[in-house]
N, C-alpha and C. Protein backbone atom coordinates (compact mmCIF):
# COMPACT_ATOMS: atom_id res chain seq x y z
N MET A 1 -46.07 -63.36 96.20
CA MET A 1 -45.77 -64.04 97.44
C MET A 1 -45.92 -63.06 98.60
N PRO A 2 -46.81 -63.32 99.55
CA PRO A 2 -46.97 -62.41 100.67
C PRO A 2 -45.73 -62.43 101.56
N VAL A 3 -45.41 -61.29 102.11
CA VAL A 3 -44.29 -61.18 103.05
C VAL A 3 -44.84 -60.70 104.38
N THR A 4 -44.56 -61.40 105.46
CA THR A 4 -45.08 -61.05 106.77
C THR A 4 -43.95 -60.68 107.70
N LEU A 5 -44.08 -59.54 108.38
CA LEU A 5 -43.09 -59.13 109.36
C LEU A 5 -43.67 -59.36 110.74
N GLU A 6 -42.89 -59.98 111.60
CA GLU A 6 -43.34 -60.16 112.97
C GLU A 6 -43.32 -58.83 113.68
N LYS A 7 -43.73 -58.82 114.96
CA LYS A 7 -43.81 -57.63 115.80
C LYS A 7 -44.93 -56.73 115.31
N GLY A 8 -45.97 -57.28 114.74
CA GLY A 8 -47.16 -56.51 114.44
C GLY A 8 -47.19 -55.79 113.12
N VAL A 9 -46.27 -56.04 112.23
CA VAL A 9 -46.27 -55.38 110.93
C VAL A 9 -46.54 -56.40 109.85
N PHE A 10 -47.56 -56.12 109.02
CA PHE A 10 -47.92 -57.08 107.99
C PHE A 10 -48.13 -56.36 106.67
N PHE A 11 -47.54 -56.91 105.60
CA PHE A 11 -47.83 -56.39 104.27
C PHE A 11 -47.51 -57.45 103.24
N THR A 12 -47.83 -57.18 101.99
CA THR A 12 -47.74 -58.21 100.96
C THR A 12 -47.04 -57.71 99.72
N ARG A 13 -46.29 -58.61 99.12
CA ARG A 13 -45.71 -58.34 97.81
C ARG A 13 -45.75 -59.62 97.00
N TYR A 14 -46.21 -59.54 95.76
CA TYR A 14 -46.23 -60.72 94.90
C TYR A 14 -45.03 -60.69 93.97
N ILE A 15 -44.27 -61.78 93.97
CA ILE A 15 -43.11 -61.88 93.10
C ILE A 15 -43.22 -63.14 92.26
N ARG A 16 -42.59 -63.14 91.11
CA ARG A 16 -42.73 -64.26 90.18
C ARG A 16 -41.77 -65.40 90.47
N LYS A 17 -40.55 -65.06 90.93
CA LYS A 17 -39.57 -66.13 91.10
C LYS A 17 -39.86 -66.96 92.35
N LYS A 18 -39.38 -68.19 92.34
CA LYS A 18 -39.59 -69.13 93.43
C LYS A 18 -38.88 -68.64 94.69
N CYS A 19 -39.54 -68.76 95.83
CA CYS A 19 -38.95 -68.35 97.10
C CYS A 19 -37.89 -69.36 97.53
N THR A 20 -36.73 -68.86 97.95
CA THR A 20 -35.65 -69.74 98.38
C THR A 20 -35.46 -69.72 99.89
N ALA A 21 -36.36 -69.07 100.62
CA ALA A 21 -36.26 -69.03 102.08
C ALA A 21 -36.48 -70.43 102.65
N PRO A 22 -35.87 -70.75 103.82
CA PRO A 22 -36.08 -72.07 104.42
C PRO A 22 -37.51 -72.28 104.88
N GLY A 23 -37.85 -73.53 105.16
CA GLY A 23 -39.21 -73.86 105.54
C GLY A 23 -39.93 -74.43 104.34
N PRO A 24 -41.22 -74.64 104.42
CA PRO A 24 -42.07 -74.36 105.57
C PRO A 24 -42.08 -75.51 106.57
N PRO A 25 -42.61 -75.27 107.80
CA PRO A 25 -42.82 -76.38 108.73
C PRO A 25 -43.82 -77.37 108.15
N ARG A 26 -43.79 -78.59 108.64
CA ARG A 26 -44.72 -79.60 108.13
C ARG A 26 -46.17 -79.16 108.40
N GLY A 27 -46.98 -79.19 107.36
CA GLY A 27 -48.38 -78.81 107.49
C GLY A 27 -49.30 -79.88 106.94
N LEU A 28 -50.53 -79.48 106.63
CA LEU A 28 -51.53 -80.39 106.10
C LEU A 28 -51.65 -80.22 104.59
N PRO A 29 -52.10 -81.25 103.88
CA PRO A 29 -52.34 -81.10 102.43
C PRO A 29 -53.33 -79.96 102.17
N ILE A 30 -53.10 -79.19 101.17
CA ILE A 30 -53.92 -78.05 100.74
C ILE A 30 -53.89 -76.92 101.76
N LEU A 31 -54.24 -77.19 103.03
CA LEU A 31 -54.29 -76.14 104.05
C LEU A 31 -52.90 -75.63 104.41
N GLY A 32 -51.89 -76.47 104.25
CA GLY A 32 -50.54 -76.06 104.62
C GLY A 32 -50.42 -75.81 106.11
N ASN A 33 -49.91 -74.63 106.47
CA ASN A 33 -49.70 -74.27 107.88
C ASN A 33 -50.84 -73.43 108.45
N LEU A 34 -51.97 -73.37 107.74
CA LEU A 34 -53.08 -72.51 108.14
C LEU A 34 -53.57 -72.82 109.55
N ILE A 35 -53.78 -74.10 109.87
CA ILE A 35 -54.28 -74.48 111.19
C ILE A 35 -53.29 -74.06 112.28
N GLN A 36 -52.00 -74.17 112.00
CA GLN A 36 -50.98 -73.85 112.99
C GLN A 36 -50.93 -72.36 113.32
N VAL A 37 -51.24 -71.50 112.34
CA VAL A 37 -51.18 -70.06 112.59
C VAL A 37 -52.53 -69.48 112.98
N PHE A 38 -53.60 -70.29 112.91
CA PHE A 38 -54.93 -69.80 113.26
C PHE A 38 -55.10 -69.95 114.77
N ASP A 39 -54.38 -69.11 115.51
CA ASP A 39 -54.33 -69.23 116.96
C ASP A 39 -54.13 -67.84 117.56
N LYS A 40 -54.72 -67.59 118.73
CA LYS A 40 -54.57 -66.29 119.37
C LYS A 40 -53.12 -66.01 119.76
N GLN A 41 -52.35 -67.07 119.98
CA GLN A 41 -50.95 -66.91 120.37
C GLN A 41 -50.02 -67.31 119.23
N VAL A 42 -50.41 -66.93 118.03
CA VAL A 42 -49.61 -67.29 116.85
C VAL A 42 -48.20 -66.70 116.94
N PHE A 43 -48.05 -65.57 117.64
CA PHE A 43 -46.73 -64.95 117.75
C PHE A 43 -45.73 -65.88 118.42
N LEU A 44 -46.20 -66.73 119.35
CA LEU A 44 -45.30 -67.68 120.01
C LEU A 44 -44.86 -68.75 119.02
N LYS A 45 -45.80 -69.19 118.18
CA LYS A 45 -45.47 -70.19 117.16
C LYS A 45 -44.47 -69.62 116.16
N LEU A 46 -44.66 -68.36 115.77
CA LEU A 46 -43.74 -67.72 114.83
C LEU A 46 -42.34 -67.60 115.43
N CYS A 47 -42.28 -67.32 116.74
CA CYS A 47 -40.97 -67.23 117.42
C CYS A 47 -40.28 -68.59 117.46
N ASP A 48 -41.06 -69.65 117.68
CA ASP A 48 -40.48 -71.01 117.68
C ASP A 48 -39.91 -71.35 116.30
N TRP A 49 -40.65 -71.00 115.26
CA TRP A 49 -40.16 -71.26 113.90
C TRP A 49 -38.94 -70.42 113.57
N GLN A 50 -38.89 -69.20 114.14
CA GLN A 50 -37.70 -68.36 113.93
C GLN A 50 -36.46 -69.05 114.48
N LYS A 51 -36.59 -69.66 115.66
CA LYS A 51 -35.45 -70.37 116.26
C LYS A 51 -35.03 -71.56 115.40
N GLU A 52 -36.01 -72.18 114.75
CA GLU A 52 -35.72 -73.37 113.93
C GLU A 52 -35.19 -73.02 112.55
N PHE A 53 -35.79 -72.00 111.90
CA PHE A 53 -35.46 -71.70 110.51
C PHE A 53 -34.63 -70.43 110.30
N GLY A 54 -34.53 -69.58 111.33
CA GLY A 54 -33.80 -68.32 111.17
C GLY A 54 -34.73 -67.13 111.01
N ASP A 55 -34.14 -65.95 110.73
CA ASP A 55 -34.91 -64.71 110.66
C ASP A 55 -35.85 -64.62 109.46
N VAL A 56 -35.57 -65.38 108.42
CA VAL A 56 -36.42 -65.36 107.22
C VAL A 56 -36.80 -66.79 106.87
N TYR A 57 -38.10 -67.06 106.85
CA TYR A 57 -38.56 -68.41 106.48
C TYR A 57 -39.94 -68.29 105.84
N LYS A 58 -40.37 -69.39 105.24
CA LYS A 58 -41.66 -69.33 104.54
C LYS A 58 -42.66 -70.30 105.15
N LEU A 59 -43.94 -69.97 104.98
CA LEU A 59 -45.06 -70.82 105.37
C LEU A 59 -45.91 -71.07 104.14
N ASN A 60 -46.74 -72.09 104.20
CA ASN A 60 -47.73 -72.34 103.15
C ASN A 60 -49.12 -72.15 103.73
N LEU A 61 -49.89 -71.23 103.18
CA LEU A 61 -51.27 -71.01 103.59
C LEU A 61 -52.15 -71.29 102.37
N PHE A 62 -52.89 -72.39 102.43
CA PHE A 62 -53.57 -72.93 101.26
C PHE A 62 -52.48 -73.19 100.22
N THR A 63 -52.55 -72.58 99.07
CA THR A 63 -51.51 -72.82 98.06
C THR A 63 -50.58 -71.61 97.93
N GLU A 64 -50.70 -70.67 98.85
CA GLU A 64 -49.91 -69.44 98.80
C GLU A 64 -48.69 -69.53 99.70
N GLU A 65 -47.52 -69.16 99.18
CA GLU A 65 -46.32 -69.10 100.00
C GLU A 65 -46.25 -67.74 100.70
N VAL A 66 -46.03 -67.76 102.01
CA VAL A 66 -45.93 -66.55 102.81
C VAL A 66 -44.55 -66.51 103.44
N VAL A 67 -43.84 -65.41 103.28
CA VAL A 67 -42.51 -65.27 103.87
C VAL A 67 -42.62 -64.48 105.17
N VAL A 68 -42.03 -65.01 106.24
CA VAL A 68 -42.03 -64.36 107.55
C VAL A 68 -40.64 -63.77 107.79
N VAL A 69 -40.60 -62.49 108.16
CA VAL A 69 -39.33 -61.80 108.35
C VAL A 69 -39.22 -61.32 109.80
N ASN A 70 -38.08 -61.58 110.44
CA ASN A 70 -37.84 -61.21 111.83
C ASN A 70 -36.52 -60.47 111.97
N GLY A 71 -36.31 -59.91 113.17
CA GLY A 71 -35.01 -59.36 113.55
C GLY A 71 -34.50 -58.27 112.63
N ASP A 72 -33.18 -58.27 112.41
CA ASP A 72 -32.55 -57.22 111.60
C ASP A 72 -33.03 -57.24 110.16
N ALA A 73 -33.54 -58.38 109.71
CA ALA A 73 -34.03 -58.48 108.33
C ALA A 73 -35.22 -57.56 108.10
N ILE A 74 -35.95 -57.20 109.16
CA ILE A 74 -37.10 -56.29 109.03
C ILE A 74 -36.63 -54.94 108.49
N TYR A 75 -35.50 -54.45 108.99
CA TYR A 75 -34.97 -53.17 108.53
C TYR A 75 -34.65 -53.23 107.04
N ASP A 76 -34.05 -54.33 106.62
CA ASP A 76 -33.71 -54.48 105.21
C ASP A 76 -34.96 -54.45 104.33
N VAL A 77 -36.03 -55.09 104.80
CA VAL A 77 -37.26 -55.16 104.02
C VAL A 77 -37.98 -53.82 104.01
N LEU A 78 -38.09 -53.16 105.17
CA LEU A 78 -38.86 -51.92 105.26
C LEU A 78 -38.11 -50.71 104.73
N VAL A 79 -36.80 -50.65 104.98
CA VAL A 79 -36.03 -49.45 104.65
C VAL A 79 -35.18 -49.65 103.40
N THR A 80 -34.26 -50.59 103.46
CA THR A 80 -33.33 -50.79 102.35
C THR A 80 -34.05 -51.16 101.06
N SER A 81 -35.02 -52.07 101.16
CA SER A 81 -35.74 -52.54 99.96
C SER A 81 -37.23 -52.22 100.06
N GLY A 82 -37.55 -51.09 100.68
CA GLY A 82 -38.95 -50.73 100.92
C GLY A 82 -39.81 -50.70 99.67
N ASP A 83 -39.27 -50.15 98.57
CA ASP A 83 -40.06 -50.06 97.34
C ASP A 83 -40.38 -51.44 96.76
N ASP A 84 -39.47 -52.39 96.97
CA ASP A 84 -39.67 -53.73 96.41
C ASP A 84 -40.73 -54.52 97.17
N TYR A 85 -40.94 -54.19 98.45
CA TYR A 85 -41.85 -54.98 99.28
C TYR A 85 -43.07 -54.19 99.72
N GLY A 86 -43.40 -53.14 99.01
CA GLY A 86 -44.51 -52.28 99.42
C GLY A 86 -45.83 -52.60 98.75
N GLY A 87 -46.03 -53.82 98.30
CA GLY A 87 -47.24 -54.18 97.57
C GLY A 87 -48.44 -54.40 98.46
N ARG A 88 -49.57 -54.70 97.85
CA ARG A 88 -50.83 -54.93 98.56
C ARG A 88 -51.44 -56.24 98.08
N VAL A 89 -52.20 -56.86 98.97
CA VAL A 89 -52.97 -58.04 98.58
C VAL A 89 -54.06 -57.59 97.60
N GLN A 90 -54.22 -58.30 96.50
CA GLN A 90 -55.20 -57.89 95.50
C GLN A 90 -56.25 -58.99 95.33
N GLY A 91 -57.15 -59.06 96.30
CA GLY A 91 -58.23 -60.03 96.26
C GLY A 91 -59.39 -59.58 95.40
N ALA A 92 -60.29 -60.51 95.10
CA ALA A 92 -61.42 -60.21 94.21
C ALA A 92 -62.35 -59.15 94.81
N ARG A 93 -62.65 -59.27 96.12
CA ARG A 93 -63.55 -58.30 96.74
C ARG A 93 -62.88 -56.93 96.87
N THR A 94 -61.57 -56.94 97.12
CA THR A 94 -60.84 -55.67 97.20
C THR A 94 -60.91 -54.94 95.86
N LYS A 95 -60.88 -55.68 94.77
CA LYS A 95 -60.95 -55.08 93.45
C LYS A 95 -62.26 -54.33 93.25
N ILE A 96 -63.35 -54.86 93.83
CA ILE A 96 -64.67 -54.25 93.66
C ILE A 96 -64.75 -52.91 94.39
N TYR A 97 -64.41 -52.91 95.70
CA TYR A 97 -64.60 -51.68 96.47
C TYR A 97 -63.49 -50.65 96.23
N SER A 98 -62.38 -51.05 95.61
CA SER A 98 -61.29 -50.10 95.34
C SER A 98 -61.29 -49.61 93.90
N ASN A 99 -62.39 -49.90 93.17
CA ASN A 99 -62.52 -49.48 91.78
C ASN A 99 -61.36 -50.02 90.93
N GLY A 100 -61.17 -51.32 91.03
CA GLY A 100 -60.12 -51.96 90.24
C GLY A 100 -58.72 -51.65 90.74
N PHE A 101 -58.57 -51.60 92.07
CA PHE A 101 -57.28 -51.33 92.73
C PHE A 101 -56.75 -49.93 92.42
N LYS A 102 -57.66 -48.98 92.14
CA LYS A 102 -57.23 -47.61 91.85
C LYS A 102 -57.11 -46.75 93.10
N ALA A 103 -57.74 -47.19 94.21
CA ALA A 103 -57.65 -46.43 95.45
C ALA A 103 -56.23 -46.48 96.00
N ILE A 104 -55.80 -45.42 96.66
CA ILE A 104 -54.43 -45.33 97.13
C ILE A 104 -54.07 -46.43 98.11
N ALA A 105 -55.04 -46.89 98.89
CA ALA A 105 -54.77 -47.91 99.90
C ALA A 105 -54.70 -49.32 99.32
N ALA A 106 -55.16 -49.50 98.08
CA ALA A 106 -55.26 -50.84 97.51
C ALA A 106 -54.31 -51.10 96.34
N ARG A 107 -53.80 -50.03 95.72
CA ARG A 107 -53.02 -50.24 94.51
C ARG A 107 -51.56 -50.54 94.84
N GLN A 108 -50.86 -51.12 93.87
CA GLN A 108 -49.44 -51.40 94.02
C GLN A 108 -48.65 -50.08 93.96
N PRO A 109 -47.45 -50.04 94.55
CA PRO A 109 -46.68 -48.78 94.58
C PRO A 109 -46.03 -48.45 93.24
N ASP A 110 -46.87 -48.13 92.25
CA ASP A 110 -46.37 -47.78 90.93
C ASP A 110 -46.20 -46.26 90.82
N LYS A 111 -46.00 -45.75 89.62
CA LYS A 111 -45.79 -44.31 89.44
C LYS A 111 -47.02 -43.50 89.84
N GLU A 112 -48.21 -44.01 89.49
CA GLU A 112 -49.43 -43.29 89.84
C GLU A 112 -49.63 -43.25 91.34
N TRP A 113 -49.32 -44.36 92.02
CA TRP A 113 -49.45 -44.40 93.48
C TRP A 113 -48.51 -43.39 94.13
N LYS A 114 -47.28 -43.30 93.61
CA LYS A 114 -46.31 -42.35 94.17
C LYS A 114 -46.77 -40.91 93.94
N ALA A 115 -47.42 -40.67 92.79
CA ALA A 115 -47.95 -39.33 92.52
C ALA A 115 -49.08 -39.00 93.49
N MET A 116 -49.96 -39.98 93.75
CA MET A 116 -51.05 -39.79 94.70
C MET A 116 -50.51 -39.51 96.10
N ARG A 117 -49.47 -40.25 96.48
CA ARG A 117 -48.86 -40.04 97.80
C ARG A 117 -48.27 -38.64 97.91
N LYS A 118 -47.64 -38.19 96.83
CA LYS A 118 -47.02 -36.86 96.82
C LYS A 118 -48.08 -35.77 96.98
N ILE A 119 -49.21 -35.94 96.28
CA ILE A 119 -50.30 -34.96 96.39
C ILE A 119 -50.86 -34.95 97.81
N THR A 120 -51.01 -36.13 98.41
CA THR A 120 -51.53 -36.22 99.77
C THR A 120 -50.60 -35.52 100.75
N GLN A 121 -49.30 -35.72 100.59
CA GLN A 121 -48.33 -35.07 101.47
C GLN A 121 -48.38 -33.55 101.32
N LYS A 122 -48.56 -33.07 100.07
CA LYS A 122 -48.66 -31.63 99.85
C LYS A 122 -49.91 -31.07 100.52
N CYS A 123 -51.01 -31.82 100.47
CA CYS A 123 -52.25 -31.37 101.11
C CYS A 123 -52.06 -31.23 102.62
N LEU A 124 -51.35 -32.17 103.21
CA LEU A 124 -51.09 -32.09 104.65
C LEU A 124 -50.25 -30.87 104.99
N LYS A 125 -49.26 -30.58 104.14
CA LYS A 125 -48.39 -29.45 104.40
C LYS A 125 -49.11 -28.12 104.25
N GLN A 126 -50.22 -28.09 103.49
CA GLN A 126 -50.99 -26.86 103.33
C GLN A 126 -51.61 -26.41 104.65
N TYR A 127 -51.73 -27.34 105.58
CA TYR A 127 -52.31 -27.00 106.87
C TYR A 127 -51.23 -26.55 107.86
N GLY A 128 -50.13 -26.05 107.34
CA GLY A 128 -49.08 -25.50 108.19
C GLY A 128 -48.37 -26.55 109.00
N GLU A 129 -48.76 -26.64 110.26
CA GLU A 129 -48.11 -27.57 111.18
C GLU A 129 -48.77 -28.94 111.15
N GLY A 130 -49.49 -29.25 110.08
CA GLY A 130 -50.24 -30.50 110.01
C GLY A 130 -49.40 -31.74 110.24
N VAL A 131 -48.30 -31.87 109.49
CA VAL A 131 -47.45 -33.05 109.61
C VAL A 131 -46.79 -33.10 110.98
N ALA A 132 -46.29 -31.95 111.44
CA ALA A 132 -45.65 -31.90 112.76
C ALA A 132 -46.63 -32.27 113.86
N ASN A 133 -47.89 -31.84 113.70
CA ASN A 133 -48.91 -32.16 114.69
C ASN A 133 -49.20 -33.66 114.72
N ILE A 134 -49.27 -34.28 113.54
CA ILE A 134 -49.48 -35.73 113.47
C ILE A 134 -48.31 -36.47 114.11
N GLU A 135 -47.10 -35.98 113.87
CA GLU A 135 -45.92 -36.60 114.48
C GLU A 135 -45.96 -36.48 116.00
N ARG A 136 -46.37 -35.31 116.49
CA ARG A 136 -46.44 -35.10 117.94
C ARG A 136 -47.47 -36.03 118.57
N ILE A 137 -48.65 -36.11 117.95
CA ILE A 137 -49.71 -36.99 118.46
C ILE A 137 -49.24 -38.44 118.43
N SER A 138 -48.61 -38.82 117.34
CA SER A 138 -48.15 -40.20 117.20
C SER A 138 -47.13 -40.55 118.28
N MET A 139 -46.19 -39.65 118.54
CA MET A 139 -45.16 -39.92 119.53
C MET A 139 -45.75 -40.07 120.93
N GLU A 140 -46.77 -39.26 121.25
CA GLU A 140 -47.42 -39.37 122.56
C GLU A 140 -48.07 -40.74 122.72
N GLU A 141 -48.77 -41.18 121.68
CA GLU A 141 -49.44 -42.48 121.73
C GLU A 141 -48.42 -43.62 121.75
N ILE A 142 -47.33 -43.47 121.02
CA ILE A 142 -46.29 -44.50 121.00
C ILE A 142 -45.66 -44.64 122.38
N ARG A 143 -45.41 -43.52 123.05
CA ARG A 143 -44.82 -43.57 124.40
C ARG A 143 -45.74 -44.31 125.36
N GLU A 144 -47.05 -44.03 125.28
CA GLU A 144 -48.00 -44.72 126.15
C GLU A 144 -48.00 -46.22 125.86
N CYS A 145 -47.90 -46.58 124.59
CA CYS A 145 -47.86 -47.99 124.21
C CYS A 145 -46.59 -48.65 124.75
N LEU A 146 -45.46 -47.96 124.65
CA LEU A 146 -44.20 -48.51 125.14
C LEU A 146 -44.22 -48.68 126.66
N ASP A 147 -44.95 -47.81 127.35
CA ASP A 147 -45.09 -47.95 128.81
C ASP A 147 -45.76 -49.27 129.16
N LYS A 148 -46.73 -49.68 128.34
CA LYS A 148 -47.40 -50.97 128.58
C LYS A 148 -46.41 -52.12 128.41
N PHE A 149 -45.52 -51.98 127.45
CA PHE A 149 -44.52 -53.02 127.22
C PHE A 149 -43.56 -53.11 128.41
N ASP A 150 -43.23 -51.97 129.01
CA ASP A 150 -42.27 -51.94 130.12
C ASP A 150 -42.87 -52.46 131.42
N ARG A 151 -44.19 -52.30 131.59
CA ARG A 151 -44.82 -52.63 132.87
C ARG A 151 -45.22 -54.08 132.99
N THR A 152 -45.24 -54.82 131.91
CA THR A 152 -45.81 -56.17 131.95
C THR A 152 -44.79 -57.24 131.60
N GLU A 153 -45.18 -58.46 131.89
CA GLU A 153 -44.39 -59.61 131.47
C GLU A 153 -44.67 -59.86 129.99
N ALA A 154 -44.14 -60.96 129.46
CA ALA A 154 -44.36 -61.29 128.05
C ALA A 154 -45.86 -61.37 127.76
N PHE A 155 -46.28 -60.77 126.65
CA PHE A 155 -47.70 -60.76 126.29
C PHE A 155 -47.83 -60.56 124.79
N ASP A 156 -49.05 -60.80 124.29
CA ASP A 156 -49.33 -60.59 122.88
C ASP A 156 -49.46 -59.08 122.65
N PRO A 157 -48.59 -58.47 121.86
CA PRO A 157 -48.61 -57.02 121.69
C PRO A 157 -49.68 -56.51 120.73
N TYR A 158 -50.43 -57.43 120.12
CA TYR A 158 -51.36 -57.02 119.06
C TYR A 158 -52.35 -55.96 119.54
N ASP A 159 -53.03 -56.22 120.66
CA ASP A 159 -54.05 -55.29 121.15
C ASP A 159 -53.45 -53.94 121.51
N ALA A 160 -52.28 -53.95 122.14
CA ALA A 160 -51.65 -52.69 122.54
C ALA A 160 -51.30 -51.84 121.32
N ILE A 161 -50.74 -52.48 120.29
CA ILE A 161 -50.37 -51.76 119.07
C ILE A 161 -51.62 -51.31 118.32
N ASN A 162 -52.62 -52.18 118.27
CA ASN A 162 -53.87 -51.85 117.59
C ASN A 162 -54.56 -50.66 118.25
N ASP A 163 -54.62 -50.68 119.59
CA ASP A 163 -55.23 -49.57 120.33
C ASP A 163 -54.48 -48.27 120.08
N MET A 164 -53.16 -48.35 119.99
CA MET A 164 -52.34 -47.17 119.74
C MET A 164 -52.67 -46.56 118.38
N VAL A 165 -52.72 -47.39 117.35
CA VAL A 165 -53.00 -46.90 115.99
C VAL A 165 -54.40 -46.29 115.92
N ILE A 166 -55.39 -46.98 116.50
CA ILE A 166 -56.76 -46.45 116.50
C ILE A 166 -56.82 -45.13 117.25
N GLY A 167 -56.10 -45.05 118.37
CA GLY A 167 -56.06 -43.80 119.15
C GLY A 167 -55.52 -42.64 118.33
N ILE A 168 -54.46 -42.90 117.56
CA ILE A 168 -53.88 -41.85 116.71
C ILE A 168 -54.89 -41.40 115.65
N ILE A 169 -55.57 -42.36 115.04
CA ILE A 169 -56.56 -42.04 114.00
C ILE A 169 -57.68 -41.17 114.57
N ILE A 170 -58.18 -41.52 115.76
CA ILE A 170 -59.27 -40.77 116.38
C ILE A 170 -58.83 -39.34 116.70
N ILE A 171 -57.64 -39.18 117.28
CA ILE A 171 -57.16 -37.84 117.64
C ILE A 171 -56.97 -36.98 116.40
N VAL A 172 -56.35 -37.55 115.36
CA VAL A 172 -56.09 -36.77 114.14
C VAL A 172 -57.39 -36.40 113.43
N SER A 173 -58.34 -37.33 113.35
CA SER A 173 -59.57 -37.09 112.59
C SER A 173 -60.64 -36.35 113.37
N MET A 174 -60.68 -36.52 114.71
CA MET A 174 -61.76 -35.93 115.50
C MET A 174 -61.28 -34.90 116.51
N GLY A 175 -59.99 -34.88 116.78
CA GLY A 175 -59.46 -33.90 117.72
C GLY A 175 -59.72 -34.22 119.18
N VAL A 176 -60.10 -35.46 119.47
CA VAL A 176 -60.35 -35.86 120.87
C VAL A 176 -59.57 -37.13 121.17
N LYS A 177 -59.21 -37.29 122.44
CA LYS A 177 -58.51 -38.50 122.88
C LYS A 177 -59.50 -39.37 123.64
N LEU A 178 -59.68 -40.59 123.18
CA LEU A 178 -60.61 -41.52 123.82
C LEU A 178 -59.83 -42.69 124.41
N SER A 179 -60.36 -43.23 125.49
CA SER A 179 -59.72 -44.40 126.08
C SER A 179 -60.02 -45.63 125.23
N ALA A 180 -59.24 -46.66 125.41
CA ALA A 180 -59.44 -47.90 124.65
C ALA A 180 -60.76 -48.56 125.00
N ASP A 181 -61.35 -48.20 126.15
CA ASP A 181 -62.62 -48.78 126.57
C ASP A 181 -63.82 -48.02 126.03
N ASP A 182 -63.59 -46.87 125.41
CA ASP A 182 -64.69 -46.07 124.88
C ASP A 182 -65.44 -46.84 123.79
N SER A 183 -66.75 -46.64 123.73
CA SER A 183 -67.58 -47.40 122.78
C SER A 183 -67.18 -47.14 121.33
N LEU A 184 -66.83 -45.89 120.99
CA LEU A 184 -66.43 -45.58 119.61
C LEU A 184 -65.11 -46.29 119.28
N HIS A 185 -64.18 -46.25 120.21
CA HIS A 185 -62.90 -46.94 120.01
C HIS A 185 -63.13 -48.43 119.77
N GLN A 186 -64.01 -49.02 120.56
CA GLN A 186 -64.29 -50.45 120.43
C GLN A 186 -64.98 -50.77 119.10
N LYS A 187 -65.86 -49.87 118.64
CA LYS A 187 -66.53 -50.08 117.35
C LYS A 187 -65.51 -50.05 116.20
N ILE A 188 -64.60 -49.08 116.24
CA ILE A 188 -63.57 -48.99 115.20
C ILE A 188 -62.70 -50.24 115.22
N LYS A 189 -62.39 -50.71 116.42
CA LYS A 189 -61.56 -51.90 116.57
C LYS A 189 -62.25 -53.12 115.97
N ARG A 190 -63.56 -53.21 116.21
CA ARG A 190 -64.32 -54.34 115.67
C ARG A 190 -64.39 -54.27 114.14
N VAL A 191 -64.62 -53.08 113.60
CA VAL A 191 -64.66 -52.90 112.15
C VAL A 191 -63.32 -53.29 111.54
N GLU A 192 -62.23 -52.88 112.19
CA GLU A 192 -60.89 -53.18 111.69
C GLU A 192 -60.65 -54.69 111.64
N LYS A 193 -61.17 -55.40 112.63
CA LYS A 193 -60.98 -56.85 112.66
C LYS A 193 -61.85 -57.56 111.63
N LEU A 194 -63.03 -56.99 111.35
CA LEU A 194 -63.95 -57.62 110.40
C LEU A 194 -63.63 -57.29 108.94
N THR A 195 -62.92 -56.19 108.71
CA THR A 195 -62.63 -55.75 107.34
C THR A 195 -61.94 -56.82 106.49
N PRO A 196 -60.90 -57.49 107.00
CA PRO A 196 -60.26 -58.52 106.16
C PRO A 196 -61.21 -59.65 105.75
N PHE A 197 -62.18 -59.97 106.63
CA PHE A 197 -63.14 -61.02 106.29
C PHE A 197 -64.12 -60.54 105.23
N ALA A 198 -64.46 -59.24 105.27
CA ALA A 198 -65.44 -58.70 104.32
C ALA A 198 -64.82 -58.39 102.97
N PHE A 199 -63.58 -57.89 102.98
CA PHE A 199 -62.98 -57.40 101.74
C PHE A 199 -61.69 -58.09 101.35
N GLY A 200 -61.26 -59.10 102.12
CA GLY A 200 -59.98 -59.76 101.85
C GLY A 200 -59.99 -60.56 100.57
C-alpha cells in the first residue's frame, strides 16, 4: 500500500493487511480518485480531503490503495516508524534498470540495503568534512527556499522544493551554484519529471 506525505514528501510501503484509514472520497469505477488528483493544484484537493477525513486517509488509484499522511502524523511516519514506511515502489520497468531491485535507490530497506547505506556513509566520511559540507550546502539552499515561502502568498510549493533539491545536487556533484533558470538546471528538472513515466 503506497503511503503519501503531503508538503512535498512522497514514498511507498507495501503492507499485507487491509488499510483501516478513513476514505476514500467518491471516485470512478476502476480509476478511483485518479482523475481528481491528476491536477496541477492537487495539493488544494488534498487539503480539502484532510479537513473532511483527518490527518490520515486513503485514496484509490486504479486498484491501488494510497494512504495520505498530514500534520503531526508525518513525524510519526518518518521518525517514529521510519523503518516500517521506508519502502520503494517496485514496478516492472524499475526491476529492469535496477537489476532486480538490487540498486540502493530501488530496493526495500532490508539488511543488505542497510549495509549498503552504511558503506556509503563511510565513503562520505573518508573525505573528511564531506558530510559537514553537504549539510552546510543543504542548509544554505533550504534557507533560500524558506525565503520564497515567507515572501509570497499561498502557492504550490512543488517547484520551490524541487529547485532546492536540484540545486543541492548540482553544488555537491559539480561544485558550482546555478540559478533555477540555467539550462542545465532546467534539463535536470525535466529529466526528473519524466523519470516516473519512463521507469515507474
